[in-house]
Amino acid sequence: MDRKNELLIRAYLVLLAFVILSAVILVRVVKVSVIEGEKWRKLSGVNVKMMPVYADRGNIYAEDGSLLATSLPFFEIRMDLMVPSQERFDNGIDSLSYYLSKHIDNSKSPREWKSQLSEVRKNGIEFKKPGSRYHLIAKRIDFDQLKMLKEFPILRYGRYGGGLIIEKHNKRDKPYKMLASRTIGVDRENADKIGLEGYFDNFLKGDTDEKLMKRIPGDIWIPVFDPTEIEEKQGDDVHTNIDIHIQDIVHEELVEAVDSFHAEAGTAIVMDVKTGAIKAISNISRNEKGLIGESYNYAVGHRSEPGSTIKLATVMALMDDGHADLNTKVDLFGGRKKFYDLVMEDSHIHGTRITDVQKAFEISSNVGMASLAKQFYGKKEDRKNFIAKLHQFGLHKPTGVEIKGERDPLIKDPAAKDWYGTTIPWMAHGYELMLTPLQVLAFYNAVANDGVYMKPQIVRKISQIEKTKKVFKPKRRKDKIAKTSTIEKAQFLLKSVVERGTGRSFQSNVVPFSGKTGTTSVDYVKGKEKKSYNASFAGYFPSDDPVYSMIVVIYKPQNAYYGSVVAGPVFKNIAEKIFVLKDQFNNTINDNDDLLVNNDLPSHHAGFAPDFKRVFGYVGMGYEKKTKSSWVKIDPSEEEVEIKKNEIKKKKVPDVRGMGLRDALYVLENLGLEVEANGFGKVKKQSLKPGARIEGQKINIYLN
Amino acid sequence: MSSVIRLYQDLKGDKVIWMIFILLGLFSILSVYSATGSIAYKYRGGNTEYYLVQQALFVSLGALLAYVCYKMPYKNYSRIAPFLLVISIPLLIYTIGFGTEINSARRWITIPWIDKTIQTSDFAKLALIIYVARSLAVRQEYIKDFQGAFLPIILPIVVVCGLIAPADLSTAGLLFLTCLLMMFIGRVSLKYVALLLLMGMVLASILILLGAAFPEWVRLDTWVSRITEFTAGGNDVFQVKQSKIAIAEGGWTGVGPGNSMQRNYLPSPYADFIYAIICEEYGLIFGGIPILALYLWLLFRCMTIVTKSPKAFGAILAMGLCLNIVIQAFANIAVSVQLVPVTGLTLPLVSMGGTSILFTCIAFGIILSVSKFVDEAKAKRLELEQIEAVDESYN
């Protein structure tokens, strides 16, 4: 045969084969699409759905980096018993059963494990029972167990070789348990998230992915593909201002007080005067069983009549408007006076008639405050002036703190229908208006801060792993809340309350503090039989140069009720303990000049310039700064420490020796190097030479 | 516009193949745009144009490459074939050992400087087909011989397919089948072709044994589960079921471009199951049947090259490259309708992909280069015949 013809004939045969093949495919496509079309269309969207895959929820940190809330993963393990080959199953089942019994669930003996798994597999193979494709091995194992389990016989061949099905779940954990737990909040499904968890939910939860799920008989949804193949995303971390030590002190004192006074609840907040940073926030309450714990955020979410603590606002309004001064005379009517149809009483009948504003404030006279307020703000046209003052003090708006669930203050509108003749006298001593403890504290903080109102801030920054995404700088209101003279007088009054007035009984000889007691009767409308009270104390310390402001409120104490007896001592105890804790009040380091004169000048350190400045400034050490660069090295060879520039250039390996891990990681990773760190302490060695070109290499750093 | 007309007039080679090439490219851009809805949403923040632009760029770059390959006289390919083969073998070995792993299969190597991954088997495939075509052509005189012809031809086939198989059995099998058909067309004795078939089976069984010994090198588990799932009735295979639903949803006329629902449920709807998405959106009339027809038509056009080609090398080369594309296309479509087990093979030129599109385009370019030569040769022959006719008339 002619060569060309033979080739052609064979080629035509191949072509013919492909024509037949395409015909078969075509018939099949038409069959699926048209002939069986109805059947398949019915299955559309049935038994499949996209389910969200949540990112690993971010952490919540205290100021010093302690973990306040984190997510602990746990895993549900199932096994597709139809997947392993007969040979693999037979070879591995004995040892698998042994390991499962020993490490995963010892409530079943190896023999029981074996017979159960074999049975389920048999049912699957012989009777096509669907359950064998999704047999539960363990409901809840941790990461270490999972690591072990992945090495077990049969299962080590994974999803498609061993039938291992892993479903990851997360459990939210608070390492400090009850501490500030209501403020940290709760991340719960099918309900509003509360606290910081709620407020920063969008950051913490991160980006949500989707995974495809299919339904198997028994109405169980399982992932179609191996969930470990989906890249895990990470939510943002929230860094709070909470000082875990202060929080601890506040928590303990509050628990003690709620317990010993058989109170319904108690709350306390500590704020940094200059910045408005919330250093501690504690909410203690009793549940139906009488157990004490954090279950409701009184500090932020509970609005009530503040009582006598608001008298500060009344005096300040009178003084700021020029209606009264410290020595303005006022008639206390012995402690009992009728306003229209209502009788007002001081906390006890004292018999005092004419005295001055200072004295009236010190003894917290309701009648005195009410009379003055009625005199200057009682008339219809003057009412708005008093309300305007409350606005000026920042009491009319929520503080805007970053905790979900803050209630708005309730301050009546002079034009409103429920405005009575008694409204002004009662507002003057803390009734007919509603505020949260935090709102009262923010006002007191402004007085402590010489009139500058700081927004209470619980969060410092938000970051994604090491990278800062958002910084919350302290926020102040533009205008001072009152004239400087008014503020000074207010500070004087708060000091004298503790020195001479209702606070005298719990003065501290450890730390001088200023503040105002409050005793609010609650449920007074219901009748006269049994009154309950809220006891409070708001103030700041140390008196002359305030660092922290604080409010303590004890709700419905049983065996005593005066603010001076119930809340005041709690304030004192907390203030004293914080004072002892924070040596920044004590200045001992600076007092002793000899302390730093030795040979141990910081040497061979490197890092972020502002950090060094702060440290040297703090310990009162002289230094010479020769550079404006933000990354520096310390040169100890001079008598004085010298801060020199540490050159960080793009595309060049920097010298990170002497830096701490955090600084080194920040610098190296920003330059695009992959970092592997070993050891603790400061960087001793680095694997790439400083100045070398960066081309996406990996760098090892050794710390000690 | 005039430049386009000029280009069209200057364009030689089989115009129908050019058209098939362009149509497949257009289909590719359209359907990838539709199919990537869900991944664009997930990974590109809803920027669906990202994948459209990327695919369009690759198809355009591919067209350029095809043009370059078409311009090159096809005989040059015969000359460079041994070099390509020699390069591809160490590349394959390197891939097995140090390749980049994607979706738990190690088939890629990362090209330094541009940071793109390339599937080494794509390159090796091309090299082997050209080499086998050359090998067959130069041995046409004694092609029935065992030692002189058969052995030297099959040696590279076994080596290359054997090296591809551990990570990518489907591609290796398909390449093996292509070479087998090339040998059949290239007049190798039928009993040797049968012998080669047998060898293929032996090779596959050796691999399975190897897989049992070195599970991390050979994806035995995946094959076994896919084949058992298929033979066990296959209706349990999630992808296949969803693919059939997609095809059925499309019916005769389709649900319209961009309206696919099944793309949400099908794994890699832009690659392995793009045929199902095309059927769903464009229906059988505007998508399913035309796609099938385009590949079959390509085979018919290559057949005309074979009939017209004066040289065996051109004929076998064009047929080999064409068969490789068509077999892969048919295999991909057959998976969609559950004629064969799930393979993971893409629809050539249509599925989304980077370098694999470029290599398919190169194959098209070489086929067109052969067809250009065949046309020129025919024209020359006609001219010669005319001259001879004129000469005769003078006699």
Short mmCIF file of N, CA, C and O in Angstrom, two decimals, chain A residues 28 32-33 36-49 130 133 212-217 221-222 224-225, chain B residues 229-230 232-250 261-267 272-273 276-277 279-280 333-342:
data_model
loop_
_atom_site.label_atom_id
_atom_site.label_comp_id
_atom_site.label_asym_id
_atom_site.label_seq_id
_atom_site.Cartn_x
_atom_site.Cartn_y
_atom_site.Cartn_z
N ARG A 28 -25.50 12.34 25.31
CA ARG A 28 -25.48 12.41 26.75
C ARG A 28 -25.85 13.81 27.26
O ARG A 28 -26.63 13.98 28.20
N VAL A 32 -29.06 14.70 29.56
CA VAL A 32 -29.05 15.38 30.86
C VAL A 32 -29.86 16.67 30.80
O VAL A 32 -30.66 16.97 31.70
N SER A 33 -29.66 17.40 29.71
CA SER A 33 -30.25 18.72 29.64
C SER A 33 -31.76 18.68 29.39
O SER A 33 -32.52 19.43 29.97
N GLU A 36 -33.66 14.19 30.89
CA GLU A 36 -33.73 14.09 32.35
C GLU A 36 -33.83 15.46 33.00
O GLU A 36 -33.76 15.60 34.22
N GLY A 37 -33.97 16.48 32.15
CA GLY A 37 -33.90 17.87 32.63
C GLY A 37 -34.73 18.14 33.85
O GLY A 37 -34.26 18.72 34.83
N GLU A 38 -35.98 17.67 33.80
CA GLU A 38 -36.91 17.95 34.89
C GLU A 38 -36.37 17.46 36.23
O GLU A 38 -36.37 18.16 37.24
N LYS A 39 -35.86 16.21 36.18
CA LYS A 39 -35.34 15.58 37.40
C LYS A 39 -34.20 16.39 38.02
O LYS A 39 -34.16 16.62 39.22
N TRP A 40 -33.28 16.84 37.16
CA TRP A 40 -32.13 17.57 37.69
C TRP A 40 -32.52 18.96 38.15
O TRP A 40 -32.01 19.45 39.16
N ARG A 41 -33.42 19.58 37.38
CA ARG A 41 -33.80 20.94 37.77
C ARG A 41 -34.44 20.95 39.15
O ARG A 41 -34.30 21.90 39.91
N LYS A 42 -35.16 19.87 39.45
CA LYS A 42 -35.80 19.79 40.78
C LYS A 42 -34.77 19.81 41.91
O LYS A 42 -35.05 20.26 43.01
N LEU A 43 -33.59 19.29 41.59
CA LEU A 43 -32.56 19.21 42.64
C LEU A 43 -31.80 20.52 42.81
O LEU A 43 -30.97 20.66 43.70
N SER A 44 -32.13 21.47 41.93
CA SER A 44 -31.37 22.71 41.96
C SER A 44 -31.51 23.43 43.29
O SER A 44 -32.62 23.71 43.75
N GLY A 45 -30.39 23.74 43.89
CA GLY A 45 -30.40 24.48 45.15
C GLY A 45 -30.85 23.67 46.35
O GLY A 45 -30.79 24.14 47.47
N VAL A 46 -31.31 22.43 46.12
CA VAL A 46 -31.71 21.60 47.24
C VAL A 46 -30.46 20.91 47.78
O VAL A 46 -29.59 20.52 47.01
N ASN A 47 -30.41 20.77 49.06
CA ASN A 47 -29.30 20.03 49.67
C ASN A 47 -27.93 20.68 49.52
O ASN A 47 -26.92 20.06 49.78
N VAL A 48 -27.91 21.90 49.07
CA VAL A 48 -26.64 22.63 49.07
C VAL A 48 -26.92 24.04 49.54
O VAL A 48 -27.97 24.62 49.27
N LYS A 49 -25.99 24.59 50.23
CA LYS A 49 -26.09 26.01 50.56
C LYS A 49 -24.71 26.54 50.90
O LYS A 49 -23.80 25.79 51.22
N PRO A 130 -26.58 5.95 55.19
CA PRO A 130 -25.84 7.20 54.98
C PRO A 130 -25.02 7.64 56.20
O PRO A 130 -24.03 8.33 56.06
N ARG A 133 -21.21 7.80 56.44
CA ARG A 133 -20.37 8.79 55.77
C ARG A 133 -20.06 9.95 56.69
O ARG A 133 -19.38 10.89 56.30
N LEU A 212 -19.14 25.89 51.06
CA LEU A 212 -20.26 25.17 50.50
C LEU A 212 -20.60 23.99 51.40
O LEU A 212 -19.74 23.21 51.78
N MET A 213 -21.88 23.89 51.74
CA MET A 213 -22.30 22.80 52.60
C MET A 213 -23.32 21.95 51.86
O MET A 213 -24.09 22.44 51.05
N LYS A 214 -23.33 20.65 52.16
CA LYS A 214 -24.37 19.83 51.57
C LYS A 214 -25.12 19.11 52.68
O LYS A 214 -24.60 18.91 53.79
N ARG A 215 -26.35 18.78 52.37
CA ARG A 215 -27.17 18.12 53.37
C ARG A 215 -27.11 16.63 53.14
O ARG A 215 -27.24 16.14 52.02
N ILE A 216 -26.92 15.90 54.23
CA ILE A 216 -26.97 14.45 54.13
C ILE A 216 -28.18 13.99 54.94
O ILE A 216 -28.69 14.74 55.76
N PRO A 217 -28.65 12.79 54.69
CA PRO A 217 -29.84 12.32 55.39
C PRO A 217 -29.70 12.52 56.90
O PRO A 217 -28.62 12.37 57.46
N TRP A 221 -25.93 19.14 57.95
CA TRP A 221 -25.17 19.85 56.92
C TRP A 221 -23.68 19.59 57.14
O TRP A 221 -23.19 19.80 58.25
N ILE A 222 -23.01 19.15 56.11
CA ILE A 222 -21.57 18.95 56.25
C ILE A 222 -20.84 19.70 55.14
O ILE A 222 -21.38 19.91 54.06
N VAL A 224 -18.69 20.45 51.99
CA VAL A 224 -18.42 19.64 50.80
C VAL A 224 -16.92 19.41 50.66
O VAL A 224 -16.47 18.35 50.28
N PHE A 225 -16.16 20.44 50.97
CA PHE A 225 -14.72 20.31 50.80
C PHE A 225 -14.04 20.35 52.16
O PHE A 225 -14.63 20.76 53.14
N GLU B 229 -15.88 6.31 43.46
CA GLU B 229 -17.10 7.09 43.47
C GLU B 229 -17.83 6.97 42.15
O GLU B 229 -19.05 6.87 42.09
N PHE B 230 -17.04 6.96 41.06
CA PHE B 230 -17.65 6.88 39.74
C PHE B 230 -18.30 5.51 39.53
O PHE B 230 -19.45 5.40 39.11
N ALA B 232 -19.21 3.43 41.72
CA ALA B 232 -20.27 3.14 42.69
C ALA B 232 -21.58 3.83 42.33
O ALA B 232 -22.43 4.05 43.17
N GLY B 233 -21.72 4.24 41.09
CA GLY B 233 -22.97 4.87 40.66
C GLY B 233 -22.77 6.35 40.43
O GLY B 233 -23.39 6.94 39.55
N GLY B 234 -21.84 6.93 41.17
CA GLY B 234 -21.41 8.28 40.86
C GLY B 234 -22.39 9.38 41.21
O GLY B 234 -22.03 10.54 41.24
N ASN B 235 -23.63 9.02 41.50
CA ASN B 235 -24.58 10.09 41.79
C ASN B 235 -24.27 10.79 43.10
O ASN B 235 -24.82 11.83 43.40
N ASP B 236 -23.38 10.15 43.86
CA ASP B 236 -22.99 10.77 45.12
C ASP B 236 -21.96 11.86 44.92
O ASP B 236 -21.73 12.67 45.80
N VAL B 237 -21.31 11.85 43.76
CA VAL B 237 -20.23 12.82 43.55
C VAL B 237 -20.85 14.20 43.44
O VAL B 237 -21.63 14.49 42.53
N PHE B 238 -20.51 14.99 44.38
CA PHE B 238 -21.17 16.28 44.52
C PHE B 238 -21.04 17.13 43.26
O PHE B 238 -22.02 17.63 42.72
N GLN B 239 -19.79 17.27 42.77
CA GLN B 239 -19.55 18.16 41.65
C GLN B 239 -20.36 17.74 40.44
O GLN B 239 -20.96 18.55 39.74
N VAL B 240 -20.36 16.42 40.17
CA VAL B 240 -21.00 15.91 38.96
C VAL B 240 -22.50 16.18 39.03
O VAL B 240 -23.12 16.59 38.06
N LYS B 241 -23.04 15.99 40.21
CA LYS B 241 -24.47 16.23 40.38
C LYS B 241 -24.79 17.70 40.11
O LYS B 241 -25.72 18.03 39.36
N GLN B 242 -23.98 18.58 40.70
CA GLN B 242 -24.22 20.01 40.50
C GLN B 242 -24.02 20.40 39.04
O GLN B 242 -24.71 21.27 38.52
N SER B 243 -23.06 19.73 38.39
CA SER B 243 -22.80 20.02 36.99
C SER B 243 -24.00 19.63 36.13
O SER B 243 -24.43 20.36 35.24
N LYS B 244 -24.57 18.47 36.43
CA LYS B 244 -25.75 18.04 35.67
C LYS B 244 -26.92 18.98 35.91
O LYS B 244 -27.68 19.27 34.98
N ILE B 245 -27.06 19.43 37.14
CA ILE B 245 -28.13 20.38 37.42
C ILE B 245 -27.93 21.64 36.58
O ILE B 245 -28.88 22.16 35.98
N ALA B 246 -26.67 22.08 36.48
CA ALA B 246 -26.37 23.28 35.69
C ALA B 246 -26.79 23.08 34.23
O ALA B 246 -27.45 23.92 33.63
N ILE B 247 -26.41 21.93 33.67
CA ILE B 247 -26.72 21.66 32.26
C ILE B 247 -28.24 21.61 32.07
O ILE B 247 -28.78 22.16 31.11
N ALA B 248 -28.92 20.96 33.01
CA ALA B 248 -30.37 20.85 32.91
C ALA B 248 -31.04 22.21 33.06
O ALA B 248 -31.99 22.53 32.35
N GLU B 249 -30.51 23.04 33.96
CA GLU B 249 -31.06 24.38 34.14
C GLU B 249 -31.01 25.17 32.83
O GLU B 249 -31.91 25.94 32.52
N GLY B 250 -29.93 24.97 32.08
CA GLY B 250 -29.76 25.71 30.84
C GLY B 250 -30.76 25.32 29.77
O GLY B 250 -31.23 26.16 29.00
N MET B 261 -26.76 30.13 38.35
CA MET B 261 -26.91 29.93 39.79
C MET B 261 -25.89 28.90 40.27
O MET B 261 -25.35 28.98 41.35
N GLN B 262 -25.66 27.92 39.41
CA GLN B 262 -24.86 26.78 39.81
C GLN B 262 -23.39 27.12 40.03
O GLN B 262 -22.66 26.38 40.65
N ARG B 263 -22.98 28.27 39.48
CA ARG B 263 -21.57 28.66 39.68
C ARG B 263 -21.26 28.81 41.16
O ARG B 263 -20.13 28.74 41.58
N ASN B 264 -22.33 29.05 41.95
CA ASN B 264 -22.11 29.17 43.39
C ASN B 264 -21.85 27.83 44.04
O ASN B 264 -21.27 27.76 45.11
N TYR B 265 -22.36 26.78 43.43
CA TYR B 265 -22.27 25.48 44.06
C TYR B 265 -21.18 24.60 43.45
O TYR B 265 -20.76 23.62 44.05
N LEU B 266 -20.77 24.93 42.22
CA LEU B 266 -19.77 24.10 41.56
C LEU B 266 -18.37 24.50 41.97
O LEU B 266 -18.04 25.68 41.93
N PRO B 267 -17.57 23.53 42.34
CA PRO B 267 -16.18 23.87 42.62
C PRO B 267 -15.47 24.24 41.32
O PRO B 267 -15.75 23.63 40.28
N ASP B 272 -12.65 23.35 35.73
CA ASP B 272 -13.08 21.98 35.44
C ASP B 272 -14.51 21.91 34.92
O ASP B 272 -14.85 21.06 34.12
N PHE B 273 -15.37 22.79 35.43
CA PHE B 273 -16.78 22.66 35.09
C PHE B 273 -17.32 23.83 34.29
O PHE B 273 -18.49 24.16 34.34
N ALA B 276 -20.31 23.13 31.98
CA ALA B 276 -21.63 23.11 32.61
C ALA B 276 -22.17 24.53 32.74
O ALA B 276 -23.36 24.77 32.50
N ILE B 277 -21.29 25.46 33.09
CA ILE B 277 -21.74 26.86 33.23
C ILE B 277 -22.13 27.43 31.87
O ILE B 277 -23.13 28.14 31.74
N CYS B 279 -23.29 25.71 29.35
CA CYS B 279 -24.59 25.11 29.04
C CYS B 279 -25.70 25.80 29.82
O CYS B 279 -26.78 26.05 29.29
N GLU B 280 -25.43 26.11 31.09
CA GLU B 280 -26.47 26.73 31.90
C GLU B 280 -26.82 28.12 31.36
O GLU B 280 -27.99 28.46 31.25
N ILE B 333 -15.58 17.66 28.85
CA ILE B 333 -17.04 17.67 28.68
C ILE B 333 -17.64 16.37 29.22
O ILE B 333 -18.70 16.38 29.86
N ALA B 334 -16.95 15.26 28.98
CA ALA B 334 -17.46 13.96 29.44
C ALA B 334 -17.58 13.92 30.96
O ALA B 334 -18.51 13.30 31.50
N VAL B 335 -16.68 14.61 31.65
CA VAL B 335 -16.78 14.66 33.11
C VAL B 335 -18.06 15.39 33.52
O VAL B 335 -18.78 14.96 34.42
N SER B 336 -18.35 16.48 32.81
CA SER B 336 -19.53 17.28 33.15
C SER B 336 -20.81 16.47 33.07
O SER B 336 -21.78 16.77 33.76
N VAL B 337 -20.85 15.50 32.16
CA VAL B 337 -22.08 14.72 32.00
C VAL B 337 -21.89 13.30 32.53
O VAL B 337 -22.66 12.41 32.20
N GLN B 338 -20.87 13.10 33.33
CA GLN B 338 -20.66 11.84 34.03
C GLN B 338 -20.46 10.66 33.09
O GLN B 338 -20.98 9.57 33.33
N LEU B 339 -19.71 10.87 32.01
CA LEU B 339 -19.33 9.73 31.17
C LEU B 339 -18.06 9.10 31.68
O LEU B 339 -17.80 7.93 31.45
N VAL B 340 -17.23 9.91 32.33
CA VAL B 340 -15.96 9.43 32.89
C VAL B 340 -15.80 10.00 34.29
O VAL B 340 -16.47 10.97 34.64
N PRO B 341 -14.92 9.40 35.10
CA PRO B 341 -14.72 9.93 36.46
C PRO B 341 -14.13 11.34 36.43
O PRO B 341 -13.57 11.75 35.41
N VAL B 342 -14.25 12.03 37.53
CA VAL B 342 -13.72 13.39 37.64
C VAL B 342 -12.20 13.38 37.40
O VAL B 342 -11.49 12.55 37.98
#
